[in-house]
Coordinates of C-alpha atoms in Angstrom, one line a residue:
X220 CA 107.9 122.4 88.8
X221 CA 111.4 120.9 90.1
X222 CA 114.4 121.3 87.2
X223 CA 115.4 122.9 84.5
X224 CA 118.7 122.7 82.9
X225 CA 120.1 125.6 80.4
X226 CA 122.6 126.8 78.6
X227 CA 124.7 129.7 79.2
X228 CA 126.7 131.0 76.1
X229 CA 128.8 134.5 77.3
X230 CA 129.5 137.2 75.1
X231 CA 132.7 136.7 76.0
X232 CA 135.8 135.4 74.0
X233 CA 139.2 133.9 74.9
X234 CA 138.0 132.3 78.3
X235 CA 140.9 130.8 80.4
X236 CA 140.4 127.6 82.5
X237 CA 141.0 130.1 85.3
X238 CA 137.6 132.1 83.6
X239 CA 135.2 129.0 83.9
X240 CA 136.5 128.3 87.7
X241 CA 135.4 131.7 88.9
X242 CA 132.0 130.8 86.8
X243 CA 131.5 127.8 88.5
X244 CA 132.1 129.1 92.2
X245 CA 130.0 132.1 91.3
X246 CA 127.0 129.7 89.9
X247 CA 127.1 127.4 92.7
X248 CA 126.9 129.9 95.5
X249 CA 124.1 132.1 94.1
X250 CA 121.5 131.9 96.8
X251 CA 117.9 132.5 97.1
X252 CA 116.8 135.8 99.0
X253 CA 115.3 132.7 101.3
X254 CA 119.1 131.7 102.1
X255 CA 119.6 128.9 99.6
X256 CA 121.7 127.7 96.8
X257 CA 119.3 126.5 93.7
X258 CA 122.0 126.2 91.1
X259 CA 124.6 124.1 89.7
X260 CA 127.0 124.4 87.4
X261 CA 127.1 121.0 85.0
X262 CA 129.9 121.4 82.3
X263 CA 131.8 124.2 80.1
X264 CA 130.3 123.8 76.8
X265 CA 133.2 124.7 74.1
X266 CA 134.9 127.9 74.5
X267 CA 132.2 130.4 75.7
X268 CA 129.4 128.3 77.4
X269 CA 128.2 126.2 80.5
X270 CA 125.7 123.8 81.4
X271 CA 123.6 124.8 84.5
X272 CA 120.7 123.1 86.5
X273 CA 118.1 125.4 88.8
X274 CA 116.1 124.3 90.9
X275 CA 113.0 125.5 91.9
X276 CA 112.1 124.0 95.1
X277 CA 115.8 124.8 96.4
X278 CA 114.8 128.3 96.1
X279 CA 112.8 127.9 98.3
X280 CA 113.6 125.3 101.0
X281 CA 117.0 124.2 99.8
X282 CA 115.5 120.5 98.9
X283 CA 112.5 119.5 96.6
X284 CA 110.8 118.7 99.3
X285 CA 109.0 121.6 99.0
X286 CA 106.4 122.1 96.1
X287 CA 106.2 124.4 93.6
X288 CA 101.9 125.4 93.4
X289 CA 102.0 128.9 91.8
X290 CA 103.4 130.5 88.8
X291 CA 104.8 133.6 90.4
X292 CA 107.2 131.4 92.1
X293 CA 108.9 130.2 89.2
X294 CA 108.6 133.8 88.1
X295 CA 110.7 134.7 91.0
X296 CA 112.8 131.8 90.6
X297 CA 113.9 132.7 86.8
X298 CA 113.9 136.5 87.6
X299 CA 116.2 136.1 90.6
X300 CA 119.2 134.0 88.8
X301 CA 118.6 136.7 85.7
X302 CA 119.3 139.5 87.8
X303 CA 122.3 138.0 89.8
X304 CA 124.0 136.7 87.0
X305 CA 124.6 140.1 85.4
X306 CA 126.7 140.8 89.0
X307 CA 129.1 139.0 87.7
X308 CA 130.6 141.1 84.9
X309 CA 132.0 138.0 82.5
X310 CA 128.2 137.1 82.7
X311 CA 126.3 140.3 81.2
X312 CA 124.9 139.7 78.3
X313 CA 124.6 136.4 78.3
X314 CA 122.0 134.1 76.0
X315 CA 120.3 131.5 77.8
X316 CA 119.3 128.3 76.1
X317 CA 116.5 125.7 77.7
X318 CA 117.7 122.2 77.2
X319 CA 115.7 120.0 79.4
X320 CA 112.8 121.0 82.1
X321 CA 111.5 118.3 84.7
X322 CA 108.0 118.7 85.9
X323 CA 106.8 116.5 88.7
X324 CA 103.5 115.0 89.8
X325 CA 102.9 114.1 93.4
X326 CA 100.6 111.1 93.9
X327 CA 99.7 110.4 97.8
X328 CA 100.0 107.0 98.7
X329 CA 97.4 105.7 101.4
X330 CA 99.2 105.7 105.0
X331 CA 98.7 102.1 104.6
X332 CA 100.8 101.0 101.6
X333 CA 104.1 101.8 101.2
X334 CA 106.0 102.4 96.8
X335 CA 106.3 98.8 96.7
X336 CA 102.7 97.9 97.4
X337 CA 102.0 99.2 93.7
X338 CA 104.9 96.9 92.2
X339 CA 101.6 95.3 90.2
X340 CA 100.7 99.3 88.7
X341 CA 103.9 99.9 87.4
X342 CA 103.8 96.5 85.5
X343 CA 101.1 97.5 83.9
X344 CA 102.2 101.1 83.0
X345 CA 105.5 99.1 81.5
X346 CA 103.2 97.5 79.0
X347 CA 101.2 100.4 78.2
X348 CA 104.2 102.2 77.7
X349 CA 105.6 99.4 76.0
X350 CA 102.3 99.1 73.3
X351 CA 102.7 103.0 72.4
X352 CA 107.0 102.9 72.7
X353 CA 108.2 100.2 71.1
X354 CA 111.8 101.7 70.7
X355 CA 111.6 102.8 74.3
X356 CA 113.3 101.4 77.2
X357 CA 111.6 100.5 80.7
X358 CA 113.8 99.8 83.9
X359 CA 113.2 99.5 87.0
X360 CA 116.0 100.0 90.0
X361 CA 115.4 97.8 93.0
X362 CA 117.2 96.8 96.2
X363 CA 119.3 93.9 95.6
X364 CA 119.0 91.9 99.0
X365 CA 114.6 93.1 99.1
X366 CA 113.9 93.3 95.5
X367 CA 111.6 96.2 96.2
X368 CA 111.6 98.6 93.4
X369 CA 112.8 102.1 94.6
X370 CA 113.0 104.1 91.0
X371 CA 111.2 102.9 87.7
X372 CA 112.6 104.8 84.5
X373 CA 110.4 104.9 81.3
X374 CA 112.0 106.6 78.4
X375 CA 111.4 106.8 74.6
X376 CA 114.6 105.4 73.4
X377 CA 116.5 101.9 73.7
X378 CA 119.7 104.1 75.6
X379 CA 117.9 105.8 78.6
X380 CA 120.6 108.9 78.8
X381 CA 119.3 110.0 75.1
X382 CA 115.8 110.4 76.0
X383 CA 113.6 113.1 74.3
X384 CA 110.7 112.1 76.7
X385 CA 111.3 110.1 80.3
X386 CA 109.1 109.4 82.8
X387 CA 110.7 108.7 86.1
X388 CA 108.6 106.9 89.5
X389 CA 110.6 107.0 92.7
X390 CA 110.1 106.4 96.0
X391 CA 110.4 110.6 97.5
X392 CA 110.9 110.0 100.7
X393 CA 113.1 107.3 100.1
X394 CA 115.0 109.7 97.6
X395 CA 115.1 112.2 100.7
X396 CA 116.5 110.1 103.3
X397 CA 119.4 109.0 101.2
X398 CA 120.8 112.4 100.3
X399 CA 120.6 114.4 103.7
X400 CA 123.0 115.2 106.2
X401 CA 121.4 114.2 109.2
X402 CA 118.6 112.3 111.2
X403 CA 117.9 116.1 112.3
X404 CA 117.2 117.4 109.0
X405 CA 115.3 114.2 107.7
X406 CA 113.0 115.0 111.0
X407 CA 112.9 118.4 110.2
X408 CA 111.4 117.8 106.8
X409 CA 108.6 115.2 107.9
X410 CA 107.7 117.4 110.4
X411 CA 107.3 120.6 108.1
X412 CA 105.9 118.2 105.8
X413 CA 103.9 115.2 107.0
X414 CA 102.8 113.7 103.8
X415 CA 106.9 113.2 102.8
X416 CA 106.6 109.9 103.7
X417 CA 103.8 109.0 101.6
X418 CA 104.5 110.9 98.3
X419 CA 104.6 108.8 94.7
X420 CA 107.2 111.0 92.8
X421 CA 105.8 110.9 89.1
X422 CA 108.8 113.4 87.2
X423 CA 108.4 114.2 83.8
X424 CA 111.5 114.9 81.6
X425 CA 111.6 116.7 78.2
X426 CA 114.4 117.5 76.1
X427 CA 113.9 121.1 74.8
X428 CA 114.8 122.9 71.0
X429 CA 114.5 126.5 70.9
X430 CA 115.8 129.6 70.4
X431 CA 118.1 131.5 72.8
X432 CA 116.9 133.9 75.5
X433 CA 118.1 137.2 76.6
X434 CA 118.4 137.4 80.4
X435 CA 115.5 139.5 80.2
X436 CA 113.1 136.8 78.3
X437 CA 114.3 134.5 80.3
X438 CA 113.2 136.0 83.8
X439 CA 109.9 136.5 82.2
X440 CA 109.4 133.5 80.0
X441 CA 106.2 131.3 81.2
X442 CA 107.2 127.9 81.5
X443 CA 104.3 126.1 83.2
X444 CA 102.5 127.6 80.8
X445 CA 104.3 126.3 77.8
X446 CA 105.3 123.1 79.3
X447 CA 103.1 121.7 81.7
X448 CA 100.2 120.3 80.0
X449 CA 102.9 118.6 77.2
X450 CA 104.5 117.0 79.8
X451 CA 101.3 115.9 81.7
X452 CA 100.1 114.4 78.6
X453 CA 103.6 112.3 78.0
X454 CA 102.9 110.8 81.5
X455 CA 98.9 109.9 81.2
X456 CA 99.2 109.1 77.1
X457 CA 102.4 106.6 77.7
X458 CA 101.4 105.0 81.1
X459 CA 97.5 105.5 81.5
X460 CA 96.1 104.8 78.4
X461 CA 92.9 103.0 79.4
X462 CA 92.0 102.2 76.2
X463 CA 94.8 100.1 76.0
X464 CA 94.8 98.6 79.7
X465 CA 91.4 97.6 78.9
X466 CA 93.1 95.6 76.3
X467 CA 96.0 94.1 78.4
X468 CA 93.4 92.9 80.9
X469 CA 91.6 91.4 78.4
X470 CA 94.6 89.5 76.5
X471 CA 96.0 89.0 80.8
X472 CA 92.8 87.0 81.4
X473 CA 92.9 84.9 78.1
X474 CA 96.7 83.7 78.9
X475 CA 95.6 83.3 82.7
X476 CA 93.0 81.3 81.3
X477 CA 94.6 79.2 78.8
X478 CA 97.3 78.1 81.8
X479 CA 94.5 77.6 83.9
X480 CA 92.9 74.8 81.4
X481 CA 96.1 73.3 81.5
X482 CA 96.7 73.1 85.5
X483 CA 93.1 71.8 86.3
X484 CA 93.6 69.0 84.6
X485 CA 96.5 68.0 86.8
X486 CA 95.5 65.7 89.9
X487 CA 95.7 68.0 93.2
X488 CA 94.8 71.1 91.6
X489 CA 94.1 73.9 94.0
X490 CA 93.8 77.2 93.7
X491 CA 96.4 79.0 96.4
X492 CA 99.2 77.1 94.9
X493 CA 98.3 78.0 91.2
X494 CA 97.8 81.6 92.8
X495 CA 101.3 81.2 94.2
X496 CA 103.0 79.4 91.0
X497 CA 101.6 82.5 88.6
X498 CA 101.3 85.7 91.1
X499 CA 103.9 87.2 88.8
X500 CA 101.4 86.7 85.8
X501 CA 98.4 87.9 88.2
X502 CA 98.2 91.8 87.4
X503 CA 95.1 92.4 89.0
X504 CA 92.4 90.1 90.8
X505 CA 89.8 91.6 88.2
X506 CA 91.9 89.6 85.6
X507 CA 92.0 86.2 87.5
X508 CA 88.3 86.8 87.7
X509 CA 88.3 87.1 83.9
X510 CA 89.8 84.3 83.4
X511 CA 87.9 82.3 85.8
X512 CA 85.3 83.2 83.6
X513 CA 87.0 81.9 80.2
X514 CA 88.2 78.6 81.8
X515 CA 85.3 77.4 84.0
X516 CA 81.8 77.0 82.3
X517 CA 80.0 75.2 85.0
X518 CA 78.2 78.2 87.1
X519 CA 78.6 77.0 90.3
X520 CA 82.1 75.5 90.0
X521 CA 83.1 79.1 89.0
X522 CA 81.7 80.7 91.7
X523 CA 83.5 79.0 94.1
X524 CA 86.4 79.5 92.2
X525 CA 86.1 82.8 92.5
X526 CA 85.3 82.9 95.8
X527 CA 88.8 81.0 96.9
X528 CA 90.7 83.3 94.7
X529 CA 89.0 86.2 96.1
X530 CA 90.3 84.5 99.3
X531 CA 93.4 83.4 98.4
X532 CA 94.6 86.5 96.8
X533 CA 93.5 88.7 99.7
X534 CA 95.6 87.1 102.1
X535 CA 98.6 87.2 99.5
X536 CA 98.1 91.0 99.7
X537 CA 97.7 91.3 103.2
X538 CA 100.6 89.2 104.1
X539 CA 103.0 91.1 101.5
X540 CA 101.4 94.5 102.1
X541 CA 101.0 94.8 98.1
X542 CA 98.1 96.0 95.9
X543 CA 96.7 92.6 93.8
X544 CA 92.8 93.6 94.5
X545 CA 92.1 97.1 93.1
X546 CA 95.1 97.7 90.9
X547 CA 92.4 99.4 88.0
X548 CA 91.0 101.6 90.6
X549 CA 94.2 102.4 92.0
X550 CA 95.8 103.1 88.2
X551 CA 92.4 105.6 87.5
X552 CA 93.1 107.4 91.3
X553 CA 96.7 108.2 89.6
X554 CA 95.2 109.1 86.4
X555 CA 92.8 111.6 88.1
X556 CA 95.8 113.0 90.3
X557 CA 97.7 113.9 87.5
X558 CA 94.8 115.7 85.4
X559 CA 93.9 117.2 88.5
X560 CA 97.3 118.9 89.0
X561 CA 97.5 122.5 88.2
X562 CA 99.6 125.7 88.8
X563 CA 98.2 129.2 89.0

């Protein structure tokens, strides 16, 4: 669990500007009985209500660095911000409206790659989701001067801010380093938590319709329980389809194959600079293989093909520290770490 954002409607009437300021300092300093701010006021919403965001790992730690793995602490979360908002007299009585909650799936990269090693994966996933979103909208936010991808954003609609469903892959450590206040505190966290450095950030968004809560409700009101296996599903059924990635390696290895009828033909044909000339069309070695396969029908000729691929593309992915050889397994490790994630 990481976000949720609500509305707040008062009971209240006639609010002055004056009215909402007082809201806004009193939202934003409501702290944890751990010591920390969680929440933040967003927006006044008409004449009687805000927009808020809580977060649950603040709570707890005052960053998401910390990981929500139980559902009594979400419980404790919800129940302590129903509580202390009725301190504030404007607030009682209040009705509390869910408009979005984020869910997140932590996926521990190998202490030998780094979130740009799997540039390859999240190709793939933009296809898959591609196939089952047609109308949605895949970016990907990189550093201009490396090109490495930092943050890939999959949504189900063209305009990214009007998502119903988004699916959002970032770099957390990265994410980490850029928003705190010291080399200390950076230090502080790896130390507390060793595996910072390696975590895959998988956040699932969804835009929520429903009736108003009381206070009350909302303190008690289950929402791993309601929400969590929805959202794990939008993750694995609109980037991990296998059925489909079956298919794109299939159709990868035909196209691979039909340029690679084309290039042996040419005089001084060899393999490393094809490899080179096409690495951006090479998802996986196990498609290059395929295709291997469709272009070459002498036996021995293709397994010596194959071996100098083999070759040729393990170097590449040695030398560039990114995953070209075991990109299926790897997608199916991700797969399993997001069925596998629960909260009790």
């Amino acid at each position: 669990m990481d976000t949720i954002q609500i509305k707040l409607e008062l009971n209240y009437i006639g609010l002055t500007m004056e009215d909402f300021k007082r809201i806004e300092t009193f939202i934003n300093h409501i702290k944890s009985p751990y010591g920390y701010t969680f929440c933040d006021m967003l927006d006044i919403r008409g004449t009687r209500s805000v927009g808020i965001k809580i977060s649950y790992p603040r709570f707890f730690y005052g960053s998401n660095v910390f990981l929500i793995t139980t559902k009594e602490q979400c419980f404790e979360v919800q129940r302590w911000f129903s509580e202390t908002i009725e301190n504030m007299m404007i607030l009682i009585g209040a009705r509390i409206s869910l408009e979005r909650v984020d869910i997140p799936f932590t996926y521990i990269m190998p202490p030998d790659y780094d979130f740009y090693s799997y540039n390859k994966l999240y190709g793939i996933m933009a296809m898959v989701h591609a196939e089952k979103r047609i109308k949605g909208s895949r970016k990907m936010y990189a550093d201009i001067l490396t090109q490495r991808p930092e943050t890939l954003i999959y949504t189900d609609t063209k305009t990214p801010s009007s998502y119903n469903n988004k699916v959002m892959i970032y770099n957390q450590f990265l994410n980490v380093e850029t928003k705190v206040d010291s080399e200390e505190t950076l230090n502080m966290f790896l130390n507390k938590y060793p595996d910072l450095q390696y975590r895959m950030r998988i956040e699932v968004s969804k835009k929520i319709r429903r009736n108003p809560f009381s206070i009350v409700d909302f303190g008690n009101f289950d929402m791993i329980g309601v929400y969590l296996s929805q959202l794990k599903e939008t993750a694995l059924e609109n980037l991990l389809d296998f059925q489909i990635i079956d298919n794109i390696y299939q159709n990868e290895a035909i196209q691979l194959a039909n340029i690679l009828n084309i290039e042996r033909q040419r005089s001084g044909f060899n393999y490393e600079v094809f490899i080179l000339q096409n690495i951006s069309k090479i998802y996986d070695y196990e498609i290059l293989r395929r295709a291997l396969g469709l272009a070459v029908d002498n036996t021995k000729t293709r397994e010596s093909a194959v071996t100098a691929v083999r070759r040729h593309l393990n170097n590449y992915s040695q030398m560039n520290n990114i995953i070209v050889m075991d990109v299926y397994a790897r997608l199916r490790d991700i797969k399993k770490s997001i069925e596998q994630f629960h909260i009790y």
